[in-house]
Amino acid sequence: MTTPSLLLNARLWISAALPAQKSAAGFAALPFTQVRGCKVFGTLVTQYQTAPYMPIGGETPYQRRVGRAPASWSLDLYRISDAGQEMLAAAVASGQAHSFQLTVPGFGVHYFSAEVSGLGLALGGAAALAEISLSLELRSEILAQS
């Protein structure tokens, strides 16, 4: 389980369009809408599946990367009236992948496509009435803008 982290001045952007080419330049050309009210971001990780590999004539097997593993990302938001949050809610209903841009001061701009697979309403406290939680299933690699 990952530990969520609070990223000061980090900004999340969403676009209903997918890039023509899966590159940082392709994502940068898309029209993005900022998602306001982001409270806590989960850990955004590129993971790979591995398989044991035994080289011919080798004495010991080792793990070899064979493909990108499915990854998900959690996000907590303050519930506010915002065009970006409305796009996230529409993305849950559509079941289609959307493009995302995450800007983190000191770490640059990162792009990826993901499907919003869950929208959770926390129950149990006064603060929970003002918050929502989202789960995103990544559908592409995480690309950093150079």
PDB file of C-alpha atoms in Angstrom:
ATOM      1  CA  MET A   1       0.000   0.000   0.000  1.00  0.00           C
ATOM      2  CA  THR A   2       1.325   3.396  -0.893  1.00  0.00           C
ATOM      3  CA  THR A   3       1.377   6.359   1.434  1.00  0.00           C
ATOM      4  CA  PRO A   4      -0.373   9.421   0.006  1.00  0.00           C
ATOM      5  CA  SER A   5       1.584  12.627   0.028  1.00  0.00           C
ATOM      6  CA  LEU A   6       0.639  16.272   0.048  1.00  0.00           C
ATOM      7  CA  LEU A   7       2.319  18.116  -2.807  1.00  0.00           C
ATOM      8  CA  LEU A   8       2.469  21.856  -2.312  1.00  0.00           C
ATOM      9  CA  ASN A   9       1.667  23.818  -5.445  1.00  0.00           C
ATOM     10  CA  ALA A  10       1.277  20.645  -7.514  1.00  0.00           C
ATOM     11  CA  ARG A  11      -1.344  21.039 -10.220  1.00  0.00           C
ATOM     12  CA  LEU A  12      -3.419  18.465 -12.067  1.00  0.00           C
ATOM     13  CA  TRP A  13      -4.917  19.038 -15.509  1.00  0.00           C
ATOM     14  CA  ILE A  14      -7.337  16.847 -17.507  1.00  0.00           C
ATOM     15  CA  SER A  15      -8.242  16.569 -21.191  1.00  0.00           C
ATOM     16  CA  ALA A  16     -10.917  14.389 -22.777  1.00  0.00           C
ATOM     17  CA  ALA A  17      -8.709  14.019 -25.865  1.00  0.00           C
ATOM     18  CA  LEU A  18      -5.903  11.511 -26.291  1.00  0.00           C
ATOM     19  CA  PRO A  19      -2.680  12.496 -28.082  1.00  0.00           C
ATOM     20  CA  ALA A  20      -2.128  11.502 -31.712  1.00  0.00           C
ATOM     21  CA  GLN A  21       1.372  10.371 -30.761  1.00  0.00           C
ATOM     22  CA  LYS A  22       2.253   9.123 -27.283  1.00  0.00           C
ATOM     23  CA  SER A  23       5.046  11.554 -26.543  1.00  0.00           C
ATOM     24  CA  ALA A  24       5.433  14.539 -24.244  1.00  0.00           C
ATOM     25  CA  ALA A  25       5.015  16.832 -27.263  1.00  0.00           C
ATOM     26  CA  GLY A  26       1.826  14.997 -28.263  1.00  0.00           C
ATOM     27  CA  PHE A  27       0.352  15.452 -24.788  1.00  0.00           C
ATOM     28  CA  ALA A  28       1.507  19.093 -24.569  1.00  0.00           C
ATOM     29  CA  ALA A  29      -0.498  19.926 -27.707  1.00  0.00           C
ATOM     30  CA  LEU A  30      -3.797  18.905 -26.065  1.00  0.00           C
ATOM     31  CA  PRO A  31      -6.246  21.391 -24.523  1.00  0.00           C
ATOM     32  CA  PHE A  32      -6.152  20.765 -20.753  1.00  0.00           C
ATOM     33  CA  THR A  33      -8.507  21.999 -18.017  1.00  0.00           C
ATOM     34  CA  GLN A  34      -7.114  22.455 -14.513  1.00  0.00           C
ATOM     35  CA  VAL A  35      -8.615  20.316 -11.745  1.00  0.00           C
ATOM     36  CA  ARG A  36      -8.855  22.571  -8.705  1.00  0.00           C
ATOM     37  CA  GLY A  37      -9.248  21.500  -5.099  1.00  0.00           C
ATOM     38  CA  CYS A  38      -6.623  18.724  -5.103  1.00  0.00           C
ATOM     39  CA  LYS A  39      -5.856  17.831  -1.501  1.00  0.00           C
ATOM     40  CA  VAL A  40      -3.720  14.681  -1.476  1.00  0.00           C
ATOM     41  CA  PHE A  41      -2.029  12.848  -4.339  1.00  0.00           C
ATOM     42  CA  GLY A  42      -1.168   9.159  -4.124  1.00  0.00           C
ATOM     43  CA  THR A  43       2.177   7.871  -5.340  1.00  0.00           C
ATOM     44  CA  LEU A  44       2.528   7.919  -9.126  1.00  0.00           C
ATOM     45  CA  VAL A  45       4.760   4.984 -10.052  1.00  0.00           C
ATOM     46  CA  THR A  46       5.946   3.275 -13.219  1.00  0.00           C
ATOM     47  CA  GLN A  47       5.982  -0.445 -12.480  1.00  0.00           C
ATOM     48  CA  TYR A  48       7.068  -3.389 -14.595  1.00  0.00           C
ATOM     49  CA  GLN A  49       6.158  -7.064 -14.543  1.00  0.00           C
ATOM     50  CA  THR A  50       9.072  -9.451 -14.278  1.00  0.00           C
ATOM     51  CA  ALA A  51       9.652 -13.088 -15.165  1.00  0.00           C
ATOM     52  CA  PRO A  52      12.461 -15.447 -14.212  1.00  0.00           C
ATOM     53  CA  TYR A  53      15.094 -15.811 -16.937  1.00  0.00           C
ATOM     54  CA  MET A  54      17.798 -18.459 -17.081  1.00  0.00           C
ATOM     55  CA  PRO A  55      20.548 -17.641 -19.583  1.00  0.00           C
ATOM     56  CA  ILE A  56      21.966 -20.568 -21.551  1.00  0.00           C
ATOM     57  CA  GLY A  57      24.972 -21.785 -19.640  1.00  0.00           C
ATOM     58  CA  GLY A  58      24.125 -19.577 -16.683  1.00  0.00           C
ATOM     59  CA  GLU A  59      24.204 -20.865 -13.150  1.00  0.00           C
ATOM     60  CA  THR A  60      21.484 -18.764 -11.585  1.00  0.00           C
ATOM     61  CA  PRO A  61      18.250 -17.305 -12.921  1.00  0.00           C
ATOM     62  CA  TYR A  62      17.458 -13.634 -12.560  1.00  0.00           C
ATOM     63  CA  GLN A  63      14.359 -11.495 -12.939  1.00  0.00           C
ATOM     64  CA  ARG A  64      13.866  -9.845 -16.299  1.00  0.00           C
ATOM     65  CA  ARG A  65      11.464  -7.026 -17.119  1.00  0.00           C
ATOM     66  CA  VAL A  66       8.785  -8.252 -19.528  1.00  0.00           C
ATOM     67  CA  GLY A  67       6.179  -5.488 -19.641  1.00  0.00           C
ATOM     68  CA  ARG A  68       4.537  -2.584 -17.901  1.00  0.00           C
ATOM     69  CA  ALA A  69       2.446  -3.638 -14.915  1.00  0.00           C
ATOM     70  CA  PRO A  70      -1.023  -2.211 -14.360  1.00  0.00           C
ATOM     71  CA  ALA A  71      -0.871   0.791 -12.075  1.00  0.00           C
ATOM     72  CA  SER A  72      -3.444   2.902 -10.303  1.00  0.00           C
ATOM     73  CA  TRP A  73      -3.288   6.331  -8.735  1.00  0.00           C
ATOM     74  CA  SER A  74      -5.424   7.730  -5.939  1.00  0.00           C
ATOM     75  CA  LEU A  75      -6.412  11.344  -5.570  1.00  0.00           C
ATOM     76  CA  ASP A  76      -8.338  13.173  -2.837  1.00  0.00           C
ATOM     77  CA  LEU A  77     -10.154  16.400  -3.686  1.00  0.00           C
ATOM     78  CA  TYR A  78     -12.099  19.060  -1.867  1.00  0.00           C
ATOM     79  CA  ARG A  79     -15.553  19.056  -3.407  1.00  0.00           C
ATOM     80  CA  ILE A  80     -15.930  22.438  -5.118  1.00  0.00           C
ATOM     81  CA  SER A  81     -17.708  23.772  -8.173  1.00  0.00           C
ATOM     82  CA  ASP A  82     -14.995  23.433 -10.812  1.00  0.00           C
ATOM     83  CA  ALA A  83     -14.860  22.600 -14.524  1.00  0.00           C
ATOM     84  CA  GLY A  84     -11.995  20.146 -13.968  1.00  0.00           C
ATOM     85  CA  GLN A  85     -13.896  18.257 -11.270  1.00  0.00           C
ATOM     86  CA  GLU A  86     -16.946  18.127 -13.546  1.00  0.00           C
ATOM     87  CA  MET A  87     -14.755  16.567 -16.261  1.00  0.00           C
ATOM     88  CA  LEU A  88     -13.512  13.974 -13.740  1.00  0.00           C
ATOM     89  CA  ALA A  89     -17.098  13.095 -12.794  1.00  0.00           C
ATOM     90  CA  ALA A  90     -18.018  12.774 -16.483  1.00  0.00           C
ATOM     91  CA  ALA A  91     -14.940  10.581 -17.009  1.00  0.00           C
ATOM     92  CA  VAL A  92     -16.221   8.113 -14.391  1.00  0.00           C
ATOM     93  CA  ALA A  93     -19.485   7.744 -16.304  1.00  0.00           C
ATOM     94  CA  SER A  94     -17.853   7.511 -19.741  1.00  0.00           C
ATOM     95  CA  GLY A  95     -15.431   4.688 -18.991  1.00  0.00           C
ATOM     96  CA  GLN A  96     -13.009   6.184 -21.526  1.00  0.00           C
ATOM     97  CA  ALA A  97      -9.359   7.036 -21.007  1.00  0.00           C
ATOM     98  CA  HIS A  98      -8.491  10.707 -20.588  1.00  0.00           C
ATOM     99  CA  SER A  99      -5.181  12.559 -20.749  1.00  0.00           C
ATOM    100  CA  PHE A 100      -3.649  14.043 -17.608  1.00  0.00           C
ATOM    101  CA  GLN A 101      -0.886  16.532 -16.913  1.00  0.00           C
ATOM    102  CA  LEU A 102       0.698  16.699 -13.464  1.00  0.00           C
ATOM    103  CA  THR A 103       2.917  19.696 -12.740  1.00  0.00           C
ATOM    104  CA  VAL A 104       5.093  19.373  -9.633  1.00  0.00           C
ATOM    105  CA  PRO A 105       7.408  22.277  -8.708  1.00  0.00           C
ATOM    106  CA  GLY A 106      10.993  21.089  -8.792  1.00  0.00           C
ATOM    107  CA  PHE A 107      10.099  17.873 -10.629  1.00  0.00           C
ATOM    108  CA  GLY A 108       8.596  19.239 -13.848  1.00  0.00           C
ATOM    109  CA  VAL A 109       5.617  18.252 -15.953  1.00  0.00           C
ATOM    110  CA  HIS A 110       4.444  14.648 -16.309  1.00  0.00           C
ATOM    111  CA  TYR A 111       1.871  13.326 -18.779  1.00  0.00           C
ATOM    112  CA  PHE A 112      -0.132  10.097 -18.844  1.00  0.00           C
ATOM    113  CA  SER A 113      -3.480   8.732 -19.929  1.00  0.00           C
ATOM    114  CA  ALA A 114      -5.769   7.038 -17.433  1.00  0.00           C
ATOM    115  CA  GLU A 115      -9.306   5.846 -16.945  1.00  0.00           C
ATOM    116  CA  VAL A 116     -11.124   7.205 -13.905  1.00  0.00           C
ATOM    117  CA  SER A 117     -12.320   3.942 -12.402  1.00  0.00           C
ATOM    118  CA  GLY A 118     -13.751   4.996  -9.091  1.00  0.00           C
ATOM    119  CA  LEU A 119     -15.339   7.942  -7.345  1.00  0.00           C
ATOM    120  CA  GLY A 120     -15.619   7.535  -3.598  1.00  0.00           C
ATOM    121  CA  LEU A 121     -17.539   9.613  -1.124  1.00  0.00           C
ATOM    122  CA  ALA A 122     -16.036   9.245   2.332  1.00  0.00           C
ATOM    123  CA  LEU A 123     -18.627   8.926   5.074  1.00  0.00           C
ATOM    124  CA  GLY A 124     -18.137   9.287   8.778  1.00  0.00           C
ATOM    125  CA  GLY A 125     -17.109  12.815   9.624  1.00  0.00           C
ATOM    126  CA  ALA A 126     -17.873  16.453   9.045  1.00  0.00           C
ATOM    127  CA  ALA A 127     -14.796  16.897   6.848  1.00  0.00           C
ATOM    128  CA  ALA A 128     -15.871  13.928   4.729  1.00  0.00           C
ATOM    129  CA  LEU A 129     -18.849  15.892   3.446  1.00  0.00           C
ATOM    130  CA  ALA A 130     -16.467  18.246   1.652  1.00  0.00           C
ATOM    131  CA  GLU A 131     -14.150  15.620   0.137  1.00  0.00           C
ATOM    132  CA  ILE A 132     -14.189  13.043  -2.648  1.00  0.00           C
ATOM    133  CA  SER A 133     -11.687  10.345  -3.576  1.00  0.00           C
ATOM    134  CA  LEU A 134     -10.816   9.127  -7.062  1.00  0.00           C
ATOM    135  CA  SER A 135      -8.987   6.123  -8.451  1.00  0.00           C
ATOM    136  CA  LEU A 136      -7.289   6.339 -11.836  1.00  0.00           C
ATOM    137  CA  GLU A 137      -6.111   3.287 -13.779  1.00  0.00           C
ATOM    138  CA  LEU A 138      -3.096   4.283 -15.865  1.00  0.00           C
ATOM    139  CA  ARG A 139      -3.329   3.337 -19.547  1.00  0.00           C
ATOM    140  CA  SER A 140       0.021   4.705 -20.718  1.00  0.00           C
ATOM    141  CA  GLU A 141       3.545   5.251 -19.550  1.00  0.00           C
ATOM    142  CA  ILE A 142       4.302   8.310 -17.438  1.00  0.00           C
ATOM    143  CA  LEU A 143       6.122  10.737 -19.710  1.00  0.00           C
ATOM    144  CA  ALA A 144       8.201  13.607 -18.359  1.00  0.00           C
ATOM    145  CA  GLN A 145       8.574  16.783 -20.387  1.00  0.00           C
ATOM    146  CA  SER A 146      12.236  17.482 -21.028  1.00  0.00           C
TER     147      SER A 146
END
